[in-house]
Amino acid sequence: MSHVEIMTGNQAAAWAARLCKVQVISAYPITPSTPVTETISQWVERGEMKTEYIRVESEHSVMTVCVSASTVGARTFTATSSHGLLYMHEQLHWAAGSRLPIVLCCVNRAVGAPWSISNDQQDSIAQRDTGWIQIYCRDNQEILDSVIQAYRIAEQVYCPVMVCFDGFILSHTMMPVEVPDDELVCRFLPPYKPHTILSPEDPRNINPVIFPWQRRDVEGVLRDGYMDMRWKLQHALERARDVIVETGLEYAEQFGRDHGGMLWTYRAKDADVLLAAMGSLATEATTAVDILREEGIRAGMVGIRVYRPFPREEVREAFKKIPAIVVFEKDISYGYEGALSADIKAALYGTGLKGAGS
Amino acid sequence: MEPKDDNLSAMCKPAAGEAGKTGDWRDATPVIDPSKCIASVKNRPACYLCWLYCPDGIVTAGIPVKIDLEYCKGCGICAEECPAKAITMVIRKEEKK
């Protein structure tokens, strides 16, 4: 039976991994993500969760373990933050390039120097171009639901998914969260089928050296070149958009909760000014919208839920005919501007919208 | 119709030549002098340090020793390791481009 528990964002993420029957977990502790895998390790120790928990010496090795486990067909999970995620950076590219449906919870935290454990989204935004899908959650319920959805999306398009939620604001704050029934999740999430079966009877060389041009292999098959592989990954991320929307709708049907597909809006229909944000900042912005409305300013809200693939068409639709847009974000592309702001402006290019100055 | 590569990630069957004929990477070609090569001089299996050290495994430990120039990248390790100094790295005109 589904039940409601009061829990932190980190516990919601751990519950989701448990419900998804994750087979391999590798993790290295880092504030504020530590309680995610700490909770899981307690369950594994008590025998409540049947998972291979692999302890390693660094986050780089964490992602290497996830890549290996996912390659041989195991559903794989990890969680990290800030410097831990940055240390994984190289392996994040390997995971996406190998088209492995790994799910990672990024508990957003500031990046040094100087040292800080406060929340911003610089860590995950800095991984924007690794080929991972990125989902930003508003509250603890959405964390649990998004991780379940993430596996379904990842295992359909064969791309890894990063489920991002704000450190402390969500990770360490308690909220009522509905934990869905085990069987309901099993029905929603069929077992993971890897795109390639590795077996000693049919040996394969994975990720061999590749050239810019196509080349015939020893069996005479014309194999892809580097650019073909890059195109396939880009195409998969673009195709993911439809899968994300469909998954969200089906989840709403089966679980009764709709968090929006690519983005969501709040009091946006008659708005003169639209606020835009991601993650818990978007939740807080809805309160600002209410206050502005009380003051006589017709404000509305657009919450960007999926940042990669970027919801270009949805953004174009949401912001058309709006005289003013204010973007709030917790990251910056040094020397230019906020990444979300730049992406929204790029999406609006060619629509003829006036006043696209920052 | 050309058979299509429908793999999502790069992969191939482990086989010689899976990365193409790497011999065309070569700048200098190893040339063996059989009058110095220990196996050829003694006319029996001997030494074979070139075979042992070749990082690409393209030396055949026979009499005489043979190097597969379709895959030899010309690294020169065999020449460096040969105790009889029987291998010379030669830069040929056609390889100079």
XYZ file of C-alpha atoms in Angstrom:
455
model
C 0.000 0.000 0.000
C 1.086 3.543 -0.679
C 1.790 5.487 2.501
C 2.721 9.043 3.474
C 5.871 9.719 5.491
C 7.474 12.917 6.683
C 10.943 12.866 5.166
C 13.847 14.912 3.797
C 14.641 15.295 0.093
C 17.593 12.959 0.550
C 15.367 10.276 2.067
C 12.884 10.724 -0.783
C 15.706 10.063 -3.270
C 16.784 6.964 -1.318
C 13.197 5.677 -1.247
C 12.930 6.127 -5.002
C 16.112 4.073 -5.590
C 14.685 1.370 -3.329
C 11.343 1.319 -5.156
C 13.130 1.135 -8.531
C 14.941 -2.018 -7.327
C 18.313 -0.574 -8.184
C 20.823 -3.430 -8.511
C 24.160 -1.643 -8.147
C 24.984 1.463 -6.137
C 28.364 3.065 -5.838
C 28.883 6.240 -3.849
C 31.384 8.417 -2.053
C 30.118 10.715 0.705
C 29.918 14.468 0.190
C 27.760 17.108 1.863
C 24.816 17.540 1.342
C 24.172 14.333 -0.670
C 25.647 11.924 1.918
C 22.336 10.939 3.609
C 20.979 9.589 0.274
C 23.468 6.755 0.071
C 23.833 6.541 3.876
C 20.125 5.692 4.096
C 20.505 3.124 1.329
C 23.557 1.537 2.962
C 21.544 1.074 6.181
C 18.774 -0.679 4.247
C 21.301 -2.877 2.451
C 22.998 -3.742 5.759
C 19.669 -4.685 7.344
C 18.733 -6.771 4.301
C 15.737 -4.574 3.493
C 17.146 -3.689 0.079
C 18.858 -6.189 -2.201
C 21.536 -4.113 -3.858
C 25.229 -4.510 -4.539
C 26.695 -1.510 -2.690
C 30.211 -0.836 -3.950
C 32.434 1.426 -1.861
C 35.253 3.165 -3.706
C 37.882 5.794 -2.984
C 36.588 8.691 -5.103
C 33.707 9.996 -7.192
C 35.670 9.352 -10.385
C 35.688 5.674 -9.443
C 32.004 5.889 -8.464
C 31.015 6.767 -11.993
C 33.449 4.197 -13.412
C 31.686 1.512 -11.353
C 28.279 2.811 -12.495
C 29.417 2.739 -16.145
C 30.706 -0.839 -15.807
C 27.637 -2.115 -13.949
C 25.248 -0.471 -16.372
C 27.192 -1.875 -19.332
C 26.596 -5.432 -18.147
C 22.898 -4.773 -17.609
C 22.439 -3.666 -13.983
C 20.138 -0.814 -12.998
C 22.572 1.629 -11.432
C 22.267 4.587 -9.068
C 24.440 7.125 -7.308
C 24.209 10.500 -5.591
C 26.710 13.295 -5.200
C 27.178 17.063 -4.874
C 29.439 19.898 -5.879
C 33.116 18.839 -5.988
C 32.079 15.193 -6.110
C 30.154 15.813 -9.307
C 33.032 17.820 -10.754
C 35.416 14.972 -9.968
C 33.104 12.668 -11.975
C 33.118 14.999 -14.952
C 35.243 12.877 -17.270
C 33.262 9.718 -16.526
C 29.970 11.578 -17.055
C 31.005 11.958 -20.695
C 31.833 8.227 -20.846
C 28.423 7.306 -19.420
C 26.550 9.426 -21.975
C 28.771 8.424 -24.901
C 28.286 4.741 -24.021
C 24.526 5.430 -23.890
C 24.041 4.025 -20.396
C 20.801 4.745 -18.484
C 22.457 5.570 -15.149
C 20.473 7.781 -12.748
C 22.398 10.195 -10.537
C 20.944 12.465 -7.879
C 22.818 15.747 -7.816
C 22.140 17.504 -4.525
C 23.024 21.012 -5.671
C 25.784 22.760 -3.744
C 28.131 25.676 -4.396
C 31.555 25.066 -5.923
C 34.855 26.254 -4.412
C 37.007 28.199 -4.186
C 36.339 29.413 -1.577
C 34.877 26.502 0.364
C 31.133 26.629 0.754
C 28.438 24.109 1.545
C 25.611 26.503 0.688
C 23.244 25.799 -2.142
C 23.511 26.996 -5.707
C 23.295 25.143 -9.028
C 26.768 25.845 -10.372
C 27.764 22.172 -9.976
C 25.123 20.638 -12.254
C 25.048 23.555 -14.688
C 28.789 23.022 -15.157
C 27.906 19.470 -16.392
C 25.376 20.799 -18.892
C 27.275 19.652 -21.984
C 28.099 16.089 -20.912
C 25.092 14.551 -22.712
C 23.071 13.877 -19.536
C 19.388 14.676 -19.238
C 18.871 17.133 -16.344
C 15.681 17.376 -14.272
C 15.326 20.046 -11.536
C 12.911 19.280 -8.675
C 10.702 21.692 -6.772
C 9.928 19.681 -3.637
C 10.575 16.339 -1.955
C 7.623 14.569 -3.561
C 8.893 15.570 -6.977
C 12.322 14.131 -6.124
C 10.852 10.694 -5.417
C 8.595 10.805 -8.472
C 11.321 12.170 -10.768
C 13.812 9.422 -9.907
C 11.214 6.777 -10.796
C 10.415 8.634 -14.018
C 14.137 9.095 -14.696
C 14.734 5.334 -14.984
C 11.815 4.945 -17.342
C 13.095 7.808 -19.530
C 16.756 6.755 -19.382
C 16.038 3.117 -20.248
C 13.947 4.117 -23.258
C 16.293 6.633 -24.874
C 19.515 5.085 -23.484
C 20.808 8.313 -21.974
C 21.822 8.931 -18.363
C 19.662 11.217 -16.213
C 20.720 13.647 -13.499
C 17.938 14.386 -11.026
C 18.927 17.694 -9.405
C 17.570 19.098 -6.150
C 18.727 21.959 -3.981
C 21.057 21.170 -1.094
C 19.621 21.805 2.394
C 16.568 23.679 1.058
C 15.214 20.310 -0.106
C 17.870 17.760 0.881
C 17.616 18.423 4.635
C 14.081 19.819 4.900
C 11.232 17.559 5.953
C 7.997 17.397 3.990
C 5.158 14.881 3.701
C 5.970 12.505 0.833
C 3.749 9.772 -0.528
C 5.714 6.556 -1.015
C 3.923 4.640 -3.759
C 3.108 0.979 -3.637
C 5.919 -1.360 -4.679
C 3.783 -3.159 -7.271
C 2.629 0.097 -8.809
C 6.273 1.099 -9.413
C 7.094 -2.363 -10.809
C 4.242 -2.035 -13.304
C 5.386 1.440 -14.336
C 9.032 0.463 -14.643
C 9.775 -2.677 -16.688
C 13.165 -4.377 -16.133
C 16.183 -2.695 -17.726
C 17.261 -4.164 -21.053
C 20.783 -3.054 -22.046
C 21.239 -2.029 -25.682
C 24.093 -4.517 -26.013
C 24.364 -7.881 -24.307
C 27.884 -8.696 -23.249
C 28.678 -12.378 -23.124
C 31.768 -14.584 -23.527
C 30.012 -16.382 -26.416
C 29.762 -13.136 -28.359
C 32.719 -10.979 -27.287
C 32.591 -7.258 -28.043
C 35.077 -4.474 -27.894
C 33.232 -1.530 -26.318
C 34.265 2.013 -27.230
C 37.236 1.111 -29.432
C 39.249 3.877 -31.066
C 37.092 5.654 -33.616
C 38.017 7.912 -36.539
C 36.293 10.995 -37.934
C 35.209 8.988 -40.966
C 33.080 5.840 -41.349
C 35.053 2.653 -41.674
C 34.378 -0.945 -42.641
C 34.975 -3.396 -39.786
C 36.540 -6.850 -40.169
C 33.107 -8.299 -40.985
C 32.531 -5.761 -43.741
C 29.939 -3.650 -41.916
C 30.323 0.083 -42.411
C 30.843 1.361 -38.850
C 30.026 4.859 -37.666
C 32.652 7.533 -37.406
C 33.065 10.026 -34.582
C 30.593 12.539 -35.974
C 27.939 9.829 -36.504
C 28.249 8.921 -32.824
C 27.946 12.567 -31.758
C 24.861 12.925 -33.945
C 23.266 9.814 -32.432
C 23.667 11.215 -28.910
C 22.266 14.618 -29.913
C 19.351 12.921 -31.669
C 18.649 10.807 -28.559
C 18.543 13.902 -26.341
C 16.179 15.597 -28.776
C 13.970 12.505 -28.902
C 14.010 12.380 -25.093
C 11.749 15.438 -25.027
C 8.713 13.446 -26.220
C 9.572 10.528 -23.927
C 9.830 12.863 -20.910
C 6.427 14.403 -21.659
C 4.778 10.991 -22.243
C 6.367 9.567 -19.099
C 5.084 12.507 -17.036
C 1.554 12.076 -18.366
C 1.521 8.339 -17.792
C 2.917 8.821 -14.291
C 0.127 11.293 -13.548
C -2.402 8.745 -14.753
C -1.030 5.875 -12.659
C 0.152 7.726 -9.542
C -2.111 10.795 -9.531
C 0.707 13.360 -9.521
C 1.684 15.574 -12.461
C 4.868 17.613 -12.097
C 4.726 18.926 -15.655
C 6.761 17.455 -18.488
C 9.459 19.853 -19.635
C 8.157 22.932 -17.795
C 5.176 24.098 -15.750
C 3.411 27.423 -15.324
C 1.722 29.207 -12.423
C -0.826 32.048 -12.851
C 0.741 32.660 -16.259
C -2.335 32.997 -18.488
C -3.091 36.703 -17.954
C 0.384 37.743 -16.755
C 2.143 40.960 -17.781
C 5.411 39.807 -16.284
C 6.697 36.222 -16.105
C 9.273 34.981 -13.655
C 11.415 31.976 -14.667
C 13.490 29.709 -12.416
C 14.522 26.108 -11.749
C 14.366 23.887 -8.671
C 13.301 25.120 -5.233
C 13.846 28.698 -6.382
C 10.871 28.194 -8.696
C 8.735 27.052 -5.739
C 9.707 30.189 -3.844
C 8.998 32.345 -6.898
C 5.350 31.221 -6.891
C 5.043 32.904 -3.470
C 6.580 36.050 -4.955
C 3.980 35.859 -7.734
C 1.176 35.758 -5.153
C 2.617 38.772 -3.291
C 3.063 40.742 -6.535
C -0.528 39.955 -7.500
C -1.721 41.301 -4.134
C 0.224 44.489 -4.917
C -1.599 44.798 -8.226
C 1.167 43.515 -10.522
C -0.048 40.754 -12.794
C 2.855 38.355 -12.391
C 3.100 34.704 -13.427
C 5.637 31.935 -13.224
C 7.382 29.510 -15.577
C 9.261 26.711 -13.863
C 11.864 25.002 -16.042
C 11.761 21.344 -14.948
C 13.992 19.814 -17.611
C 17.066 21.852 -18.510
C 18.620 19.330 -20.931
C 17.154 18.661 -23.414
C 16.155 22.328 -23.300
C 12.384 22.919 -23.683
C 12.779 25.233 -26.664
C 9.251 24.899 -28.083
C 7.614 25.089 -24.648
C 9.621 28.211 -23.773
C 8.613 29.833 -27.061
C 4.969 29.061 -26.311
C 5.095 30.147 -22.662
C 6.767 33.501 -23.270
C 5.036 34.605 -26.454
C 3.264 37.952 -26.083
C 4.729 38.540 -22.615
C 6.161 42.076 -22.297
C 8.594 41.284 -19.467
C 10.524 38.187 -18.395
C 12.630 38.004 -15.218
C 14.982 35.018 -14.891
C 16.224 34.016 -11.436
C 18.993 31.452 -11.303
C 21.702 30.051 -9.076
C 24.540 29.770 -11.570
C 26.613 31.930 -13.849
C 28.628 31.346 -16.977
C 31.508 33.588 -15.971
C 32.232 36.318 -18.467
C 28.742 36.131 -19.962
C 25.576 35.670 -17.901
C 23.339 33.094 -16.204
C 23.102 29.907 -18.257
C 19.304 29.678 -18.053
C 18.905 33.317 -19.050
C 21.140 32.807 -22.089
C 19.278 29.631 -23.084
C 15.861 31.250 -22.800
C 17.030 34.160 -24.949
C 18.455 31.735 -27.512
C 15.151 29.817 -27.616
C 13.291 33.057 -28.330
C 15.641 33.979 -31.205
C 13.685 34.319 -34.421
C 10.280 34.645 -32.730
C 10.307 38.424 -33.247
C 9.781 39.030 -29.508
C 10.688 42.624 -28.687
C 12.797 43.689 -25.743
C 15.160 40.738 -25.562
C 17.789 42.863 -23.763
C 19.041 41.605 -20.406
C 21.547 -1.962 -49.512
C 24.545 -1.125 -47.320
C 24.354 -2.857 -43.899
C 23.861 -0.093 -41.316
C 25.714 0.331 -38.041
C 22.801 0.293 -35.609
C 24.911 0.170 -32.454
C 24.090 3.030 -30.092
C 27.660 3.246 -28.847
C 30.902 2.476 -30.650
C 31.771 -1.214 -30.623
C 33.225 -3.995 -32.723
C 34.183 -7.635 -32.586
C 37.670 -8.111 -31.166
C 39.750 -8.891 -34.265
C 42.957 -7.923 -35.997
C 42.424 -4.687 -37.864
C 39.417 -3.469 -35.872
C 41.002 -0.020 -35.675
C 42.002 -0.083 -39.347
C 45.383 -0.841 -40.893
C 47.539 0.998 -38.396
C 50.654 0.495 -40.543
C 49.929 3.788 -42.278
C 50.640 5.612 -39.003
C 54.282 4.596 -39.439
C 57.121 7.033 -39.967
C 60.071 4.641 -39.746
C 60.085 0.959 -40.736
C 61.968 -1.742 -38.822
C 64.341 -3.694 -41.084
C 65.865 -6.929 -39.739
C 69.385 -7.946 -40.715
C 69.298 -11.820 -40.672
C 73.083 -11.941 -40.462
C 72.807 -10.387 -36.970
C 69.433 -11.678 -35.691
C 70.193 -14.351 -33.078
C 67.364 -16.712 -34.150
C 68.498 -16.601 -37.785
C 72.217 -16.914 -36.966
C 71.688 -19.910 -34.656
C 68.941 -21.288 -36.917
C 66.826 -22.219 -33.920
C 64.201 -20.483 -31.717
C 66.151 -17.992 -29.611
C 66.069 -14.522 -28.051
C 62.757 -13.165 -29.482
C 62.947 -10.053 -27.305
C 61.424 -8.093 -30.237
C 58.408 -10.411 -30.115
C 58.211 -10.030 -26.331
C 58.417 -6.236 -26.292
C 56.293 -5.360 -29.348
C 53.319 -3.447 -27.853
C 51.121 -4.324 -30.836
C 51.900 -8.047 -30.961
C 52.747 -7.988 -34.634
C 56.130 -9.768 -34.463
C 56.105 -13.475 -35.386
C 58.697 -15.451 -33.436
C 59.924 -17.685 -36.258
C 62.998 -18.312 -38.310
C 63.406 -15.763 -39.668
C 61.570 -13.286 -37.392
C 58.764 -11.500 -39.282
C 57.126 -8.130 -38.651
C 53.609 -7.476 -39.970
C 54.000 -4.110 -41.663
C 50.253 -3.752 -42.192
C 49.953 -3.016 -38.480
C 53.461 -1.976 -37.351
C 53.216 1.663 -36.163
C 56.988 2.117 -36.292
C 57.513 2.784 -32.583
C 61.049 1.341 -32.701
C 60.871 -0.549 -29.403
C 62.032 -3.762 -31.143
C 65.125 -1.982 -32.494
C 65.838 -0.491 -29.064
C 65.553 -3.867 -27.294
C 67.391 -6.061 -29.839
C 70.631 -7.188 -28.074
C 72.288 -7.995 -31.422
C 71.428 -4.572 -32.937
C 69.884 -6.502 -35.840
C 66.948 -4.114 -36.341
C 67.350 -0.706 -37.967
C 64.578 1.875 -38.209
C 64.601 3.109 -41.800
C 62.770 6.184 -43.037
C 61.933 5.397 -46.631
C 61.308 7.951 -49.343
C 57.689 6.960 -49.955
C 56.984 7.155 -46.222
C 58.375 10.689 -45.999
C 55.453 12.033 -48.098
